[in-house]
Amino acid sequence: MNSSFKELCKVFEKLENIAGRLDMTSLMGEFLKQCNIYDIQVISYLVQGRVAPKFVDSEFNYSEKSLTNLLNQYFEDKEEDIDISSIRQETGDIGDAIYQVSEKLVKRRKSRTIQEIYEILWEIVNTSGSGSVERKGNLILNFLTSTSDIEAKYFVRIVCGQLRLGLHSKTMMDVFSYTVTGDKELSDKFSRVYGASADIGFVASKLDQFKKEKVIEELEDINVTPGFPVLSRLVERVGSFEEVKERLGDKFLVQGKFDGLRLQIHKYTQDSISSRKVIWRDYLRSKEQGLNLFASDSSDGVQVKLYTRNLEDVTDMFPEIVEDAKEIDIDSFILDSEVLGWDYSKDTFLSYQTTMQRKRKYEVGKVSEKIPVKAMLFDLLYINGEDITQKDTVERINLLEKEFKGIDNSLRVADTLRISSVSKLKEVFDKYVEQGLEGLIVKQFEGGYEAGKRNFEWIKLKKSMDRGLIDTVDMVVVGYYYGSGRRAELGIGALLGAVYNEKENRYDAICKVGTGISDDLFKQILQELKGIEVLKKTKDVAVTDTLEPDVWVKPKFVITVDADEVTRDISKDKEGVGNGLSLRFPRLIEWDREKALEEITTVEELTTIFEAKRS
Ligand code: ATP
């Protein structure tokens, strides 16, 4: 049976009042169990505020501001004295604002199925070109004037990118498992497939009938497929060189830690991608929108795609890598690499900042002449029709070295040393750091490429280890302070940063960050934060009294912060916020990291850093 969007919205509403992951899991799980397989796939995208996975360019591109203007105009035309902007200010949320005025909007009420909603949303996505804001506005208004208050509320939250249910992909894997076994028994299996496909709807498509044996069989059948990105394998941190040996055993693989942009390089033919069935495929518009995942642009049907760790399709940004990958005499592969700006005359890499200038959509040609690049290949996931992610890292690297040997254009195989002593490891570390690298990545011989996973089989050793902190911390900004003196004139003097508390499924604010930010950057930050200000702390944020900011913002922007050390305040710990941890002398390294909120540093990780340093 087709489920109604209204029923789903009721579940969303209940989810808003639940914080615990277990309760969220069972609530969502019970609902999915009543839905058909098509709706389950759609819902999986919707809970993430999307209609397709992240690697498919399918944004709504419709801002809260446009919606406010649209409705203000609507009410003005109807001579109604309603100002959406001020209601939005009062309620702190665009969905709640629409909910309040929804009675005034309705002309005739129509109930819609989830499938119908999916179609409307795709229509909005596919509206582009000149006058598209207006045309999207018409579609939205059409919906809002013929629906119920609760549907209106969640619909606009989805379209304006404001749906934050706290159902991260990890929790969704638990939900999927719940629908089959009533617990987390299959969560790891679902996670593996999510890692291999980076597509939550595709994972959901395996839930057919919720029959355990059948689901397991289907899940095990899934491999990485070139053309579709794979979640990047992540790395752990340790406190000392000795710990590397303790964790990895007698012998380990050592590579430089290149400081550029993570890049997955896929080469494939049409046949490869035709095999994967995904519901969003039917809605993809033509190639001119850049949605050319399934279209071949060369006569021999060979295609190359480049993806960042964030699943962004950056194929058009590095044409030389595409060309060179096509030239390689291997039909299909997936390579994992770090791309760096490169000085070919000196055969050396350029700074991170220079490399990042290549990440652009326009005038690619001009910039690529000025800033050439090289992708340092450090892993191989797939070759000649075979998924090799289950093979040990040492085997994959051996294959990489053998098959890609001698290639040295915009692609080059990174050196991998096989090392067995801590003293040698230290020596290599010093040498690489002196050459300007960020440090080392040390990898265990055994173990497959676990997509999207972070564990001690891959370990980073960073320069910053020499100082107080063994790693930088990625936080989400949840508020800001006006500051004093000169800063007060700017209207902002520091940010309030939070780490992710996985257990409580919330963001724990742990410190103020006011250093390392120029006036210009502060101005830009203020501008960006203005758009997401809220009157009260959002429910998914925890803070101690001493850190209360002057202005709260919705958790959205991720920052990277360096500090002298991680400290712990027992009195704060009593309140349970961030395990009592804080940062000493924090300073901003990067504003607006392109990272998902579920990827920021967790309280557990910060505790590891704290304890590693103490020991
Ligand atoms: P994290 O969220 O994993 O802490 P981060 O964005 O803060 O990551 P780093 O701490 O700098 O990144 O370390 C991980 C990144 O290092 C990888 O995502 C990858 O882009 C990069 N990297 C550089 N060299 C290598 C290598 N040889 N092997 C694996 N990753 C490498």
XYZ file of C-alpha atoms and ligand atoms in Angstrom:
646
model
C 0.000 0.000 0.000
C 1.185 3.508 -0.704
C 1.835 5.380 2.531
C 0.645 8.908 3.010
C 3.016 11.800 3.493
C 0.939 12.956 6.442
C 1.614 9.763 8.364
C 5.325 10.216 7.735
C 5.130 13.806 8.983
C 3.515 12.590 12.181
C 6.487 10.301 12.688
C 8.826 13.236 12.057
C 6.974 15.215 14.679
C 7.343 12.449 17.234
C 11.034 12.104 16.374
C 11.518 15.739 17.227
C 10.532 15.051 20.779
C 12.787 12.056 21.239
C 16.512 12.350 21.815
C 17.646 8.777 22.427
C 18.853 6.832 19.431
C 17.173 3.616 20.499
C 13.735 5.188 20.674
C 14.266 6.963 17.387
C 15.300 3.690 15.811
C 12.249 1.754 16.908
C 9.833 4.544 16.010
C 11.209 4.907 12.492
C 11.645 1.161 12.130
C 8.038 0.430 13.039
C 6.864 2.958 10.494
C 9.043 1.591 7.702
C 7.720 -1.898 8.352
C 4.299 -0.743 7.164
C 5.622 0.806 3.960
C 6.236 -0.665 0.551
C 9.781 -0.945 -0.744
C 9.486 2.072 -3.021
C 8.322 4.318 -0.191
C 11.072 3.024 2.090
C 13.665 4.151 -0.436
C 12.049 7.563 -0.807
C 11.801 8.005 2.962
C 15.474 7.125 3.354
C 16.369 10.090 1.182
C 13.737 12.360 2.718
C 14.980 11.914 6.288
C 18.258 13.299 5.024
C 16.409 16.195 3.414
C 17.223 14.908 -0.067
C 15.755 13.128 -3.072
C 18.914 11.291 -4.122
C 22.341 10.521 -2.677
C 24.772 13.329 -2.182
C 26.862 12.498 -5.223
C 23.916 13.251 -7.493
C 23.497 16.934 -8.136
C 19.920 17.196 -6.941
C 19.717 20.209 -4.660
C 16.511 22.191 -4.271
C 18.367 25.485 -4.477
C 15.559 27.312 -2.801
C 16.374 29.468 0.189
C 14.390 30.330 3.261
C 14.583 33.927 2.130
C 12.931 33.128 -1.205
C 10.176 31.303 0.619
C 9.637 34.202 2.996
C 9.429 36.630 0.082
C 7.069 34.331 -1.754
C 4.647 34.102 1.143
C 4.861 37.746 2.107
C 3.905 38.573 -1.464
C 1.085 36.040 -1.370
C -0.398 37.552 1.774
C 0.087 41.061 0.501
C -1.863 40.194 -2.645
C -4.605 38.781 -0.485
C -4.482 41.842 1.716
C -3.786 39.740 4.770
C -1.754 41.357 7.491
C 0.767 38.562 7.971
C 4.520 38.985 8.043
C 6.290 35.651 7.674
C 9.696 37.115 8.507
C 8.632 38.150 11.971
C 6.809 34.878 12.633
C 9.969 33.091 11.532
C 11.908 35.249 13.993
C 9.535 34.406 16.811
C 9.363 30.680 16.178
C 13.006 30.349 15.170
C 12.149 27.996 12.348
C 10.661 28.340 8.900
C 8.657 25.116 9.222
C 7.039 26.262 12.451
C 6.271 29.627 10.893
C 4.471 28.005 7.959
C 2.639 25.698 10.354
C 1.246 28.734 12.146
C -0.103 30.417 9.046
C -1.109 27.308 7.195
C -4.836 27.776 7.854
C -4.635 31.060 5.994
C -3.042 29.378 3.021
C -5.316 26.450 2.374
C -7.750 26.637 -0.479
C -8.612 22.998 -0.818
C -6.999 20.160 1.045
C -5.611 17.198 -0.774
C -3.923 14.240 0.780
C -0.818 12.999 -0.980
C 1.174 9.823 -0.995
C 4.899 9.695 -0.355
C 5.433 8.885 -3.998
C 3.525 12.013 -5.052
C 5.661 14.109 -2.729
C 8.787 12.577 -4.229
C 7.618 13.623 -7.663
C 6.848 17.184 -6.598
C 10.242 17.473 -4.948
C 12.008 16.268 -8.067
C 10.049 18.767 -10.100
C 11.470 21.511 -7.890
C 14.983 20.084 -8.247
C 14.629 19.876 -12.004
C 13.417 23.439 -12.387
C 16.416 25.435 -13.488
C 17.532 28.279 -15.689
C 16.230 31.814 -15.816
C 13.185 32.530 -13.698
C 13.612 29.251 -11.857
C 13.147 30.797 -8.402
C 9.747 32.024 -9.485
C 8.773 28.733 -11.075
C 9.912 26.806 -8.024
C 7.918 29.266 -5.943
C 4.799 28.437 -7.941
C 5.260 24.731 -7.357
C 5.759 25.302 -3.648
C 2.767 27.600 -3.353
C 0.672 25.120 -5.212
C 1.530 22.568 -2.605
C 1.152 24.835 0.406
C -2.319 25.956 -0.643
C -3.575 22.410 -0.848
C -2.176 20.606 2.135
C -2.420 20.265 5.900
C -0.418 22.250 8.461
C 1.882 19.412 9.416
C 2.671 18.461 5.825
C 3.342 22.099 5.006
C 5.746 22.337 7.924
C 7.939 19.408 6.912
C 7.698 20.069 3.224
C 9.208 23.526 3.564
C 11.830 22.262 5.958
C 12.905 19.728 3.354
C 12.924 22.215 0.489
C 14.797 24.900 2.437
C 17.328 22.408 3.783
C 16.115 22.779 7.369
C 15.011 19.262 8.171
C 17.248 18.124 10.980
C 15.786 14.990 12.453
C 19.018 13.688 13.919
C 18.596 10.476 11.932
C 22.167 10.236 10.709
C 23.102 7.532 8.276
C 24.559 5.428 11.077
C 21.252 5.518 12.938
C 19.437 4.680 9.711
C 21.508 1.482 9.427
C 20.185 0.556 12.879
C 16.677 1.388 11.677
C 17.074 -0.916 8.672
C 18.382 -3.683 10.875
C 15.488 -3.138 13.283
C 12.935 -3.680 10.546
C 14.392 -7.128 9.893
C 15.515 -8.460 13.270
C 14.096 -6.026 15.822
C 17.625 -5.126 16.947
C 21.023 -4.083 15.603
C 22.071 -7.518 14.446
C 22.354 -6.540 10.798
C 23.578 -2.951 11.286
C 27.162 -3.816 10.286
C 26.026 -5.561 7.147
C 23.912 -2.566 6.162
C 26.822 -0.253 6.974
C 29.126 -2.199 4.706
C 26.723 -1.794 1.812
C 26.248 1.868 2.633
C 30.033 2.284 2.580
C 30.256 0.508 -0.764
C 27.453 2.495 -2.379
C 27.256 5.841 -0.534
C 23.558 5.620 -1.353
C 21.088 5.172 1.492
C 18.127 4.576 -0.818
C 20.022 1.826 -2.568
C 20.708 0.174 0.791
C 17.024 0.517 1.626
C 16.070 -1.231 -1.605
C 17.476 -4.432 -0.108
C 14.791 -4.488 2.595
C 12.303 -6.223 0.381
C 9.936 -8.292 2.561
C 12.131 -7.875 5.671
C 13.018 -11.545 5.543
C 16.297 -12.079 7.311
C 17.875 -14.753 5.122
C 16.856 -13.022 1.944
C 18.067 -9.606 3.089
C 21.449 -11.030 4.165
C 21.838 -12.748 0.848
C 21.054 -9.564 -1.063
C 23.404 -7.491 1.050
C 26.271 -9.890 0.617
C 25.797 -9.736 -3.090
C 26.692 -6.087 -3.289
C 30.090 -4.886 -4.384
C 31.640 -1.542 -5.114
C 30.773 -0.433 -8.613
C 32.971 1.974 -10.533
C 31.066 5.095 -11.441
C 29.364 5.196 -8.043
C 31.488 6.670 -5.263
C 32.524 4.653 -2.254
C 32.712 6.169 1.224
C 36.300 7.022 2.023
C 38.134 4.919 4.550
C 39.013 7.078 7.553
C 42.001 7.075 9.878
C 42.453 6.946 13.637
C 44.873 8.933 15.758
C 47.277 7.762 18.413
C 49.369 9.552 21.029
C 52.822 8.159 20.263
C 55.004 6.264 17.793
C 55.199 3.326 20.185
C 51.438 3.008 20.120
C 51.582 2.398 16.378
C 53.606 -0.741 16.949
C 51.384 -1.842 19.785
C 48.372 -1.587 17.545
C 49.703 -2.734 14.186
C 52.135 -5.459 15.133
C 55.649 -6.085 13.893
C 55.431 -4.772 10.398
C 53.454 -1.928 8.912
C 52.930 0.020 5.727
C 53.965 3.644 5.803
C 52.911 6.383 3.398
C 53.289 10.134 3.451
C 50.318 12.109 4.686
C 49.647 14.415 1.769
C 47.792 17.580 2.516
C 45.462 18.166 -0.388
C 42.061 16.976 -1.486
C 40.964 13.364 -1.151
C 40.099 12.119 -4.604
C 38.522 8.889 -5.793
C 39.247 8.158 -9.416
C 36.777 5.894 -11.224
C 37.185 4.507 -14.695
C 34.372 2.405 -16.113
C 32.186 1.552 -19.039
C 28.443 1.987 -19.418
C 27.719 -1.648 -18.627
C 29.173 -1.337 -15.179
C 26.777 1.305 -13.960
C 23.707 -0.017 -15.713
C 23.693 -2.926 -13.302
C 22.720 -0.889 -10.255
C 19.019 -0.194 -9.813
C 18.257 3.092 -8.113
C 14.963 4.968 -7.963
C 16.400 8.425 -8.617
C 17.722 7.447 -11.994
C 14.378 8.018 -13.733
C 14.288 11.615 -12.594
C 17.718 12.676 -13.728
C 17.495 15.474 -16.190
C 19.662 15.815 -19.225
C 23.369 16.185 -19.362
C 23.449 19.939 -19.590
C 22.675 20.052 -15.885
C 25.756 18.067 -15.167
C 23.779 15.002 -14.212
C 25.711 12.870 -16.596
C 26.442 9.919 -14.394
C 24.807 7.586 -16.838
C 25.669 9.293 -20.047
C 28.863 8.503 -21.788
C 30.746 11.418 -23.266
C 33.158 9.417 -25.337
C 32.519 7.208 -28.316
C 34.164 4.141 -26.812
C 31.856 4.345 -23.803
C 34.727 4.809 -21.382
C 33.994 7.225 -18.615
C 36.076 8.710 -15.811
C 34.557 10.219 -12.691
C 36.237 11.966 -9.800
C 34.732 12.242 -6.331
C 35.858 13.957 -3.149
C 35.631 12.413 0.284
C 32.477 14.421 0.652
C 30.982 12.632 -2.353
C 31.100 15.706 -4.479
C 31.482 15.036 -8.180
C 34.559 17.060 -9.181
C 35.170 15.453 -12.561
C 35.032 18.780 -14.373
C 37.556 20.374 -12.051
C 40.502 18.165 -12.941
C 40.401 17.581 -16.712
C 44.050 16.483 -16.856
C 43.407 13.651 -14.392
C 40.410 12.539 -16.441
C 42.509 12.527 -19.606
C 45.421 10.685 -18.056
C 43.164 8.115 -16.388
C 41.539 7.405 -19.747
C 44.958 6.804 -21.287
C 45.861 4.086 -18.818
C 45.675 0.680 -20.389
C 43.286 -0.778 -17.839
C 39.563 -0.939 -18.594
C 38.127 -0.279 -15.184
C 39.402 0.763 -11.792
C 38.755 2.737 -8.634
C 41.753 4.475 -7.114
C 41.973 6.269 -3.803
C 44.288 9.251 -3.794
C 45.108 12.683 -2.504
C 45.403 15.360 -5.166
C 47.990 18.092 -4.693
C 48.920 21.275 -6.500
C 52.226 20.418 -8.174
C 55.313 22.312 -9.243
C 56.441 20.170 -12.186
C 59.725 22.039 -12.646
C 60.843 21.153 -9.139
C 58.820 17.939 -8.909
C 57.311 18.930 -5.632
C 53.899 19.665 -4.200
C 52.340 23.046 -3.495
C 50.563 24.218 -0.371
C 47.093 23.100 0.642
C 45.753 26.609 0.028
C 47.108 26.551 -3.533
C 45.672 23.101 -4.195
C 42.258 24.222 -3.016
C 42.202 26.961 -5.629
C 41.729 24.171 -8.165
C 38.447 23.244 -6.566
C 36.223 25.476 -8.627
C 33.425 25.245 -11.108
C 34.295 28.145 -13.345
C 37.338 29.110 -15.375
C 38.773 25.685 -14.717
C 40.942 25.910 -17.818
C 42.733 29.075 -16.760
C 43.398 27.892 -13.242
C 44.534 24.444 -14.290
C 47.224 26.036 -16.453
C 48.378 28.126 -13.544
C 48.125 25.425 -10.913
C 48.872 21.953 -12.251
C 48.086 19.013 -10.006
C 49.163 15.482 -9.271
C 47.061 12.767 -7.674
C 49.155 10.646 -5.317
C 47.625 7.174 -5.581
C 47.645 5.324 -2.290
C 45.045 2.584 -2.679
C 43.262 0.457 -5.243
C 39.678 -0.708 -4.637
C 38.644 -2.188 -7.928
C 40.408 -3.348 -11.043
C 39.353 -4.985 -14.309
C 35.877 -5.893 -13.210
C 36.890 -7.086 -9.762
C 36.043 -5.572 -6.392
C 39.213 -6.025 -4.331
C 38.128 -4.155 -1.209
C 38.051 -7.408 0.770
C 41.715 -8.102 0.067
C 44.318 -7.122 2.650
C 45.773 -3.626 2.402
C 49.226 -4.991 1.612
C 47.826 -7.000 -1.297
C 45.924 -4.030 -2.650
C 48.993 -1.846 -2.455
C 51.124 -4.526 -4.117
C 48.621 -4.637 -6.953
C 48.543 -0.862 -7.190
C 52.322 -0.746 -7.439
C 52.393 -3.488 -10.045
C 49.559 -2.332 -12.294
C 50.191 1.407 -12.195
C 53.954 1.243 -12.147
C 55.763 3.841 -14.197
C 52.761 6.083 -14.632
C 53.825 9.604 -13.897
C 51.728 12.367 -15.332
C 48.929 13.867 -13.298
C 48.823 10.493 -11.546
C 51.612 8.898 -9.573
C 51.713 5.937 -7.222
C 52.675 7.116 -3.725
C 55.679 5.464 -2.091
C 54.792 2.834 0.474
C 57.504 1.736 2.877
C 57.362 -1.560 4.727
C 58.688 -0.789 8.180
C 59.188 -2.892 11.269
C 60.791 -0.704 13.906
C 59.663 2.330 15.816
C 63.041 4.015 15.371
C 62.770 3.699 11.599
C 59.222 5.024 11.766
C 60.421 8.102 13.657
C 63.215 8.614 11.159
C 60.812 8.510 8.212
C 58.399 10.792 10.026
C 61.115 13.424 10.583
C 62.267 13.170 6.994
C 58.793 13.554 5.540
C 57.875 16.397 7.859
C 61.061 18.176 6.868
C 60.033 17.791 3.242
C 56.860 19.646 4.161
C 54.415 16.763 4.453
C 51.787 16.804 7.179
C 53.039 13.572 8.704
C 52.504 9.896 7.999
C 49.676 7.469 7.475
C 50.551 4.050 8.826
C 48.516 1.059 7.711
C 48.177 -2.474 8.950
C 49.158 -5.214 6.478
C 45.957 -7.147 7.069
C 42.402 -5.945 6.699
C 40.165 -4.927 3.817
C 39.178 -1.459 2.663
C 36.300 -0.853 5.026
C 34.528 1.979 3.295
C 33.491 4.807 5.587
C 34.980 3.120 8.644
C 37.490 4.515 11.093
C 39.594 2.119 13.131
C 43.189 1.499 14.173
C 44.121 -0.361 10.996
C 44.881 3.025 9.457
C 46.580 5.535 11.721
C 47.653 9.121 11.200
C 50.752 10.606 12.757
C 50.673 14.351 12.423
C 53.178 17.117 12.922
C 50.936 18.580 15.581
C 51.757 15.526 17.740
C 55.059 17.163 18.600
C 53.137 19.924 20.253
C 50.314 19.589 22.718
C 47.501 18.271 20.609
C 47.782 15.034 18.689
C 45.240 16.157 16.150
C 43.112 19.062 15.127
C 39.473 18.976 16.176
C 36.493 19.403 13.871
C 33.622 21.155 15.583
C 30.249 22.530 14.626
C 29.437 26.136 15.451
C 26.346 26.403 17.663
C 26.524 30.056 18.665
C 28.620 33.190 18.801
C 29.604 36.004 21.168
C 29.536 39.722 20.471
C 33.052 40.198 21.808
C 34.514 43.326 23.264
C 36.598 46.282 22.118
C 37.334 46.365 18.425
C 35.598 43.048 17.928
C 32.377 44.429 19.387
C 32.286 46.853 16.477
C 32.283 43.906 14.127
C 29.362 42.420 16.036
C 31.153 39.140 16.627
C 34.162 38.236 18.748
C 34.196 34.454 19.116
C 32.415 31.282 18.064
C 31.012 28.572 20.280
C 32.240 25.188 19.063
C 30.670 21.811 19.788
C 31.701 18.196 19.288
C 29.313 15.329 18.604
C 28.058 13.266 21.514
C 27.189 10.006 19.810
C 25.615 8.432 22.847
C 23.146 11.237 23.436
C 22.880 12.094 19.752
C 23.539 15.797 20.373
C 26.238 18.444 20.000
C 28.164 19.270 23.158
C 29.547 22.805 23.242
C 33.047 22.724 24.686
C 34.882 25.957 23.972
C 34.993 29.461 22.589
C 37.087 30.020 19.491
C 38.106 33.618 18.911
C 41.713 33.355 17.760
C 43.008 32.779 14.257
C 40.178 34.756 12.654
C 40.900 37.949 10.744
C 38.425 40.844 10.738
C 37.490 40.066 7.161
C 36.832 36.460 7.953
C 34.788 37.467 10.999
C 32.664 39.677 8.760
C 32.090 36.801 6.368
C 31.316 34.412 9.221
C 28.820 36.829 10.741
C 27.104 37.154 7.406
C 26.765 33.403 7.107
C 25.671 32.873 10.703
C 22.989 35.558 10.448
C 21.016 33.283 8.155
C 20.812 30.485 10.713
C 20.288 32.398 13.962
C 17.704 31.023 16.355
C 16.183 32.600 19.428
C 16.775 29.661 21.720
C 19.293 26.870 21.895
C 18.169 24.068 19.608
C 17.191 20.808 21.286
C 20.162 18.895 19.938
C 22.734 21.121 21.646
C 24.066 20.868 25.213
C 26.077 23.560 26.934
C 27.228 24.497 30.431
C 26.091 27.845 31.873
C 29.523 29.411 31.645
C 29.645 29.017 27.883
C 26.188 30.349 26.971
C 26.690 32.451 23.838
C 25.095 35.806 23.029
C 23.474 34.386 19.924
C 22.497 30.815 19.152
C 22.721 29.387 15.670
C 21.566 26.122 14.186
C 24.346 23.557 13.994
C 25.492 23.810 10.394
C 29.010 25.136 9.856
C 31.930 22.844 10.598
C 35.273 24.338 11.631
C 38.704 22.850 12.161
C 40.404 24.014 15.315
C 43.927 23.572 16.633
C 44.795 24.019 20.290
C 47.589 23.570 22.764
C 45.943 20.687 24.518
C 42.728 19.033 25.568
C 41.863 19.789 29.174
C 39.266 18.414 31.517
C 37.214 20.166 34.116
C 35.648 17.785 36.584
C 32.940 20.224 37.675
C 31.784 20.521 34.081
C 31.850 16.790 33.792
C 29.138 16.615 36.433
C 26.782 18.138 33.952
C 27.903 15.531 31.466
C 28.562 17.993 28.663
C 31.411 16.887 26.422
C 32.740 14.629 29.150
C 34.019 17.781 30.869
C 36.564 18.300 28.102
C 37.680 21.588 26.654
C 40.474 22.986 24.478
C 43.300 25.175 25.735
C 44.109 28.154 23.510
C 41.935 27.061 20.618
C 42.504 28.737 17.259
C 40.632 28.477 14.008
C 42.429 26.657 11.203
C 39.629 26.436 8.695
C 36.148 27.913 8.447
C 33.330 25.961 6.829
C 34.912 22.563 6.286
C 32.886 20.624 3.814
C 32.027 17.944 6.292
C 28.790 16.333 7.340
C 27.761 16.941 10.944
C 28.014 13.254 11.669
C 31.665 13.377 10.670
C 32.882 15.924 13.183
C 35.060 14.958 16.139
C 33.115 12.997 18.728
C 33.280 13.256 22.506
C 34.767 9.751 22.497
C 37.525 10.758 20.084
C 38.320 13.845 22.084
C 38.529 11.680 25.186
C 41.004 9.432 23.331
C 43.123 12.467 22.464
C 42.984 13.621 26.083
C 43.955 10.250 27.432
C 46.600 9.525 24.803
C 48.400 12.696 25.742
C 48.138 12.086 29.453
C 49.625 8.635 29.170
P 39.429 12.956 9.937
O 38.000 13.370 9.906
O 39.638 11.570 9.400
O 40.132 13.206 11.220
P 40.583 15.145 8.498
O 39.783 15.698 7.403
O 40.776 15.964 9.718
O 40.115 13.713 8.827
P 43.197 14.300 8.459
O 43.172 14.205 9.904
O 44.142 15.265 7.921
O 41.873 14.684 7.841
O 43.535 12.817 7.900
C 42.847 12.013 7.021
C 43.040 12.413 5.557
O 44.401 12.337 5.161
C 42.403 11.476 4.585
O 41.021 11.717 4.466
C 43.129 11.767 3.282
O 42.473 12.807 2.593
C 44.458 12.269 3.735
N 45.608 11.433 3.321
C 46.793 11.933 2.918
N 47.656 10.985 2.631
C 47.025 9.804 2.818
C 47.425 8.422 2.686
N 48.649 8.084 2.306
N 46.515 7.479 2.995
C 45.266 7.808 3.406
N 44.843 9.091 3.551
C 45.711 10.076 3.266
